[in-house]
Amino acid sequence: MRTISEQPDEDNATMDESDERTETDQPATESMAFDHDVVIVGGSAAGLAAGVFTARHGLETLVLRGGHTALLRCSLLENYLGLTNVDPADFLEVATEQARDAGCRVENRRVEQLRRNGVGFAVDTVDETITTRRVVAASGSENDYLEEIADGALYCGPATHDNLEYYVPCDDAGRTAVDGLYATGRLSGVEHQVLIAAGNGARVGLAVVRDSLRDAGLWDDLADHYHDWTVYPHRHDGWEIDDWLRERLPDDIDPDDDAVAERLAAYRERLEARTRTETEQADRLERGQELLEQYHDE
Ligand SMILES: Cc1cc2nc3c(=O)[nH]c(=O)nc-3n(C[C@H](O)[C@H](O)[C@H](O)COP(=O)(O)OP(=O)(O)OC[C@H]3O[C@@H](n4cnc5c(N)ncnc54)[C@H](O)[C@@H]3O)c2cc1C
């Protein structure tokens, strides 16, 4: 994946010749309607981190959890960066609130089965079937609900003492062989630490957002530029944003075409929405302090 720096004068990106998204007609969005944009199976370090990123982008995100949680088996979290010697149950509670603040719905419900449903998925829980365009599997050592999807291609047997290779095969960004299905955290085979599971969840959340942007007709160079950053007021003063956007279009795309201009305008709006006013910053700082204080509550 390409890395593109934020400011034009720092830009070290080159166009990827394999960029195939050149059409200017309607974006390749799915025609089906789903209950959610993303369902995340598992609401611990990896799943909640992924949800923070998808929900902050505005994707309707449902986190379902109900099953074994390795996080709650730690004695104290001594090795989490910037937050040391905390009770894992407190950590989970604060992380859950953070995900909710970001816009996730988090529900305690176990997923029984995952099935393909058009270009999306049907997620069977004990009492309801939920439809979604994308699924992030973040269920730690539990994978039985994946047993039937893709003719078992993603299922490597139950996690037991004899089978420590139960991970779901996926690329670095969590994409599996099934379009729209991602894996993250322990289930994807990353190292067995909370900090790493959370970091991996964030990476997979970003991949989900970027793929959604592609679905909405954005070209690779712009979709891959999405970083979920926020910036101080005036950070973008002097940035010729329209020129910057046009430079990132494939050569055969006409920036003055109405459909193209519309997509660029939507992306521009997103970039501008990253700037936080001083009041917004103060409000968020206060909420951040409030969450941190929960670590001291008895
Ligand atoms: C005994 C022990 C001690 C540890 N100590 C430390 C430590 O000190 N420091 C450290 O960094 N790491 C420690 N670890 C490792 C760490 O806990 C894991 O690497 C980390 O929790 C993995 O995060 P995860 O989100 O991938 O999975 P998990 O934390 O296992 O979370 C899995 C989530 O999936 C949900 N789930 C499972 N199945 C389903 C289903 N069918 N439907 C819906 N939801 C489902 C669960 O409810 C849970 O929310 C320890 C692990 C163990 C076992």
PDB file of N, CA, C and O in Angstrom, residues 226-256:
ATOM      1  N   TYR A 226      -6.562   8.100   3.172  1.00  0.00           N
ATOM      2  CA  TYR A 226      -7.370   8.289   4.383  1.00  0.00           C
ATOM      3  C   TYR A 226      -6.590   7.839   5.628  1.00  0.00           C
ATOM      4  O   TYR A 226      -6.101   6.721   5.691  1.00  0.00           O
ATOM      5  N   HIS A 227      -6.465   8.731   6.628  1.00  0.00           N
ATOM      6  CA  HIS A 227      -5.660   8.423   7.812  1.00  0.00           C
ATOM      7  C   HIS A 227      -6.396   8.568   9.150  1.00  0.00           C
ATOM      8  O   HIS A 227      -5.804   8.318  10.188  1.00  0.00           O
ATOM      9  N   ASP A 228      -7.605   9.123   9.149  1.00  0.00           N
ATOM     10  CA  ASP A 228      -8.308   9.375  10.406  1.00  0.00           C
ATOM     11  C   ASP A 228      -7.535  10.352  11.300  1.00  0.00           C
ATOM     12  O   ASP A 228      -7.482  10.182  12.521  1.00  0.00           O
ATOM     13  N   TRP A 229      -6.915  11.346  10.686  1.00  0.00           N
ATOM     14  CA  TRP A 229      -6.215  12.366  11.483  1.00  0.00           C
ATOM     15  C   TRP A 229      -7.170  13.492  11.834  1.00  0.00           C
ATOM     16  O   TRP A 229      -8.133  13.755  11.115  1.00  0.00           O
ATOM     17  N   THR A 230      -6.831  14.163  12.930  1.00  0.00           N
ATOM     18  CA  THR A 230      -7.446  15.472  13.154  1.00  0.00           C
ATOM     19  C   THR A 230      -6.304  16.470  13.325  1.00  0.00           C
ATOM     20  O   THR A 230      -5.196  16.089  13.722  1.00  0.00           O
ATOM     21  N   VAL A 231      -6.595  17.723  13.006  1.00  0.00           N
ATOM     22  CA  VAL A 231      -5.508  18.718  13.029  1.00  0.00           C
ATOM     23  C   VAL A 231      -5.941  19.997  13.730  1.00  0.00           C
ATOM     24  O   VAL A 231      -7.131  20.285  13.858  1.00  0.00           O
ATOM     25  N   TYR A 232      -4.936  20.740  14.182  1.00  0.00           N
ATOM     26  CA  TYR A 232      -5.179  22.021  14.834  1.00  0.00           C
ATOM     27  C   TYR A 232      -5.721  23.028  13.824  1.00  0.00           C
ATOM     28  O   TYR A 232      -5.442  22.923  12.626  1.00  0.00           O
ATOM     29  N   PRO A 233      -6.450  24.050  14.319  1.00  0.00           N
ATOM     30  CA  PRO A 233      -6.903  25.102  13.419  1.00  0.00           C
ATOM     31  C   PRO A 233      -5.718  25.699  12.650  1.00  0.00           C
ATOM     32  O   PRO A 233      -4.615  25.791  13.199  1.00  0.00           O
ATOM     33  N   HIS A 234      -5.932  26.068  11.439  1.00  0.00           N
ATOM     34  CA  HIS A 234      -4.943  26.728  10.557  1.00  0.00           C
ATOM     35  C   HIS A 234      -3.854  25.798  10.046  1.00  0.00           C
ATOM     36  O   HIS A 234      -2.977  26.230   9.320  1.00  0.00           O
ATOM     37  N   ARG A 235      -3.895  24.549  10.399  1.00  0.00           N
ATOM     38  CA  ARG A 235      -2.885  23.618   9.916  1.00  0.00           C
ATOM     39  C   ARG A 235      -2.869  23.594   8.379  1.00  0.00           C
ATOM     40  O   ARG A 235      -1.841  23.422   7.755  1.00  0.00           O
ATOM     41  N   HIS A 236      -4.058  23.758   7.767  1.00  0.00           N
ATOM     42  CA  HIS A 236      -4.143  23.646   6.308  1.00  0.00           C
ATOM     43  C   HIS A 236      -4.127  24.991   5.601  1.00  0.00           C
ATOM     44  O   HIS A 236      -4.364  25.049   4.398  1.00  0.00           O
ATOM     45  N   ASP A 237      -3.875  26.075   6.351  1.00  0.00           N
ATOM     46  CA  ASP A 237      -3.832  27.383   5.692  1.00  0.00           C
ATOM     47  C   ASP A 237      -2.801  27.346   4.564  1.00  0.00           C
ATOM     48  O   ASP A 237      -1.687  26.845   4.748  1.00  0.00           O
ATOM     49  N   GLY A 238      -3.189  27.836   3.423  1.00  0.00           N
ATOM     50  CA  GLY A 238      -2.233  27.911   2.313  1.00  0.00           C
ATOM     51  C   GLY A 238      -2.158  26.638   1.483  1.00  0.00           C
ATOM     52  O   GLY A 238      -1.462  26.590   0.478  1.00  0.00           O
ATOM     53  N   TRP A 239      -2.872  25.631   1.898  1.00  0.00           N
ATOM     54  CA  TRP A 239      -2.858  24.374   1.139  1.00  0.00           C
ATOM     55  C   TRP A 239      -3.866  24.488  -0.008  1.00  0.00           C
ATOM     56  O   TRP A 239      -5.059  24.690   0.236  1.00  0.00           O
ATOM     57  N   GLU A 240      -3.388  24.367  -1.234  1.00  0.00           N
ATOM     58  CA  GLU A 240      -4.282  24.441  -2.404  1.00  0.00           C
ATOM     59  C   GLU A 240      -4.933  23.066  -2.564  1.00  0.00           C
ATOM     60  O   GLU A 240      -4.492  22.241  -3.373  1.00  0.00           O
ATOM     61  N   ILE A 241      -5.957  22.851  -1.790  1.00  0.00           N
ATOM     62  CA  ILE A 241      -6.517  21.508  -1.671  1.00  0.00           C
ATOM     63  C   ILE A 241      -7.103  20.982  -2.993  1.00  0.00           C
ATOM     64  O   ILE A 241      -6.954  19.807  -3.321  1.00  0.00           O
ATOM     65  N   ASP A 242      -7.752  21.883  -3.777  1.00  0.00           N
ATOM     66  CA  ASP A 242      -8.344  21.409  -5.033  1.00  0.00           C
ATOM     67  C   ASP A 242      -7.270  20.930  -6.001  1.00  0.00           C
ATOM     68  O   ASP A 242      -7.423  19.890  -6.656  1.00  0.00           O
ATOM     69  N   ASP A 243      -6.170  21.675  -6.074  1.00  0.00           N
ATOM     70  CA  ASP A 243      -5.072  21.251  -6.956  1.00  0.00           C
ATOM     71  C   ASP A 243      -4.523  19.912  -6.484  1.00  0.00           C
ATOM     72  O   ASP A 243      -4.226  19.022  -7.270  1.00  0.00           O
ATOM     73  N   TRP A 244      -4.377  19.794  -5.169  1.00  0.00           N
ATOM     74  CA  TRP A 244      -3.822  18.574  -4.581  1.00  0.00           C
ATOM     75  C   TRP A 244      -4.689  17.362  -4.929  1.00  0.00           C
ATOM     76  O   TRP A 244      -4.184  16.300  -5.294  1.00  0.00           O
ATOM     77  N   LEU A 245      -6.001  17.558  -4.844  1.00  0.00           N
ATOM     78  CA  LEU A 245      -6.923  16.457  -5.160  1.00  0.00           C
ATOM     79  C   LEU A 245      -6.841  16.082  -6.637  1.00  0.00           C
ATOM     80  O   LEU A 245      -6.754  14.910  -6.987  1.00  0.00           O
ATOM     81  N   ARG A 246      -6.832  17.092  -7.493  1.00  0.00           N
ATOM     82  CA  ARG A 246      -6.801  16.829  -8.940  1.00  0.00           C
ATOM     83  C   ARG A 246      -5.527  16.090  -9.340  1.00  0.00           C
ATOM     84  O   ARG A 246      -5.550  15.218 -10.200  1.00  0.00           O
ATOM     85  N   GLU A 247      -4.435  16.435  -8.686  1.00  0.00           N
ATOM     86  CA  GLU A 247      -3.159  15.784  -9.026  1.00  0.00           C
ATOM     87  C   GLU A 247      -3.189  14.280  -8.724  1.00  0.00           C
ATOM     88  O   GLU A 247      -2.369  13.528  -9.238  1.00  0.00           O
ATOM     89  N   ARG A 248      -4.086  13.882  -7.854  1.00  0.00           N
ATOM     90  CA  ARG A 248      -4.135  12.479  -7.473  1.00  0.00           C
ATOM     91  C   ARG A 248      -5.104  11.637  -8.300  1.00  0.00           C
ATOM     92  O   ARG A 248      -5.297  10.454  -8.020  1.00  0.00           O
ATOM     93  N   LEU A 249      -5.704  12.254  -9.291  1.00  0.00           N
ATOM     94  CA  LEU A 249      -6.600  11.480 -10.165  1.00  0.00           C
ATOM     95  C   LEU A 249      -5.788  10.724 -11.215  1.00  0.00           C
ATOM     96  O   LEU A 249      -4.754  11.214 -11.670  1.00  0.00           O
ATOM     97  N   PRO A 250      -6.258   9.566 -11.610  1.00  0.00           N
ATOM     98  CA  PRO A 250      -5.602   8.884 -12.734  1.00  0.00           C
ATOM     99  C   PRO A 250      -5.628   9.781 -13.975  1.00  0.00           C
ATOM    100  O   PRO A 250      -6.528  10.614 -14.128  1.00  0.00           O
ATOM    101  N   ASP A 251      -4.641   9.611 -14.850  1.00  0.00           N
ATOM    102  CA  ASP A 251      -4.460  10.504 -16.002  1.00  0.00           C
ATOM    103  C   ASP A 251      -5.697  10.621 -16.889  1.00  0.00           C
ATOM    104  O   ASP A 251      -5.961  11.672 -17.451  1.00  0.00           O
ATOM    105  N   ASP A 252      -6.433   9.511 -17.016  1.00  0.00           N
ATOM    106  CA  ASP A 252      -7.547   9.555 -17.962  1.00  0.00           C
ATOM    107  C   ASP A 252      -8.867   9.981 -17.320  1.00  0.00           C
ATOM    108  O   ASP A 252      -9.931   9.809 -17.888  1.00  0.00           O
ATOM    109  N   ILE A 253      -8.806  10.532 -16.119  1.00  0.00           N
ATOM    110  CA  ILE A 253     -10.033  11.021 -15.466  1.00  0.00           C
ATOM    111  C   ILE A 253     -10.102  12.537 -15.609  1.00  0.00           C
ATOM    112  O   ILE A 253      -9.145  13.245 -15.280  1.00  0.00           O
ATOM    113  N   ASP A 254     -11.259  13.002 -16.064  1.00  0.00           N
ATOM    114  CA  ASP A 254     -11.454  14.439 -16.255  1.00  0.00           C
ATOM    115  C   ASP A 254     -11.996  15.054 -14.962  1.00  0.00           C
ATOM    116  O   ASP A 254     -13.140  14.785 -14.570  1.00  0.00           O
ATOM    117  N   PRO A 255     -11.206  15.885 -14.287  1.00  0.00           N
ATOM    118  CA  PRO A 255     -11.664  16.443 -13.010  1.00  0.00           C
ATOM    119  C   PRO A 255     -12.885  17.346 -13.155  1.00  0.00           C
ATOM    120  O   PRO A 255     -13.566  17.632 -12.172  1.00  0.00           O
ATOM    121  N   ASP A 256     -13.157  17.798 -14.382  1.00  0.00           N
ATOM    122  CA  ASP A 256     -14.307  18.687 -14.573  1.00  0.00           C
ATOM    123  C   ASP A 256     -15.596  17.937 -14.884  1.00  0.00           C
ATOM    124  O   ASP A 256     -16.661  18.538 -14.963  1.00  0.00           O
TER     125      ASP A 256
END
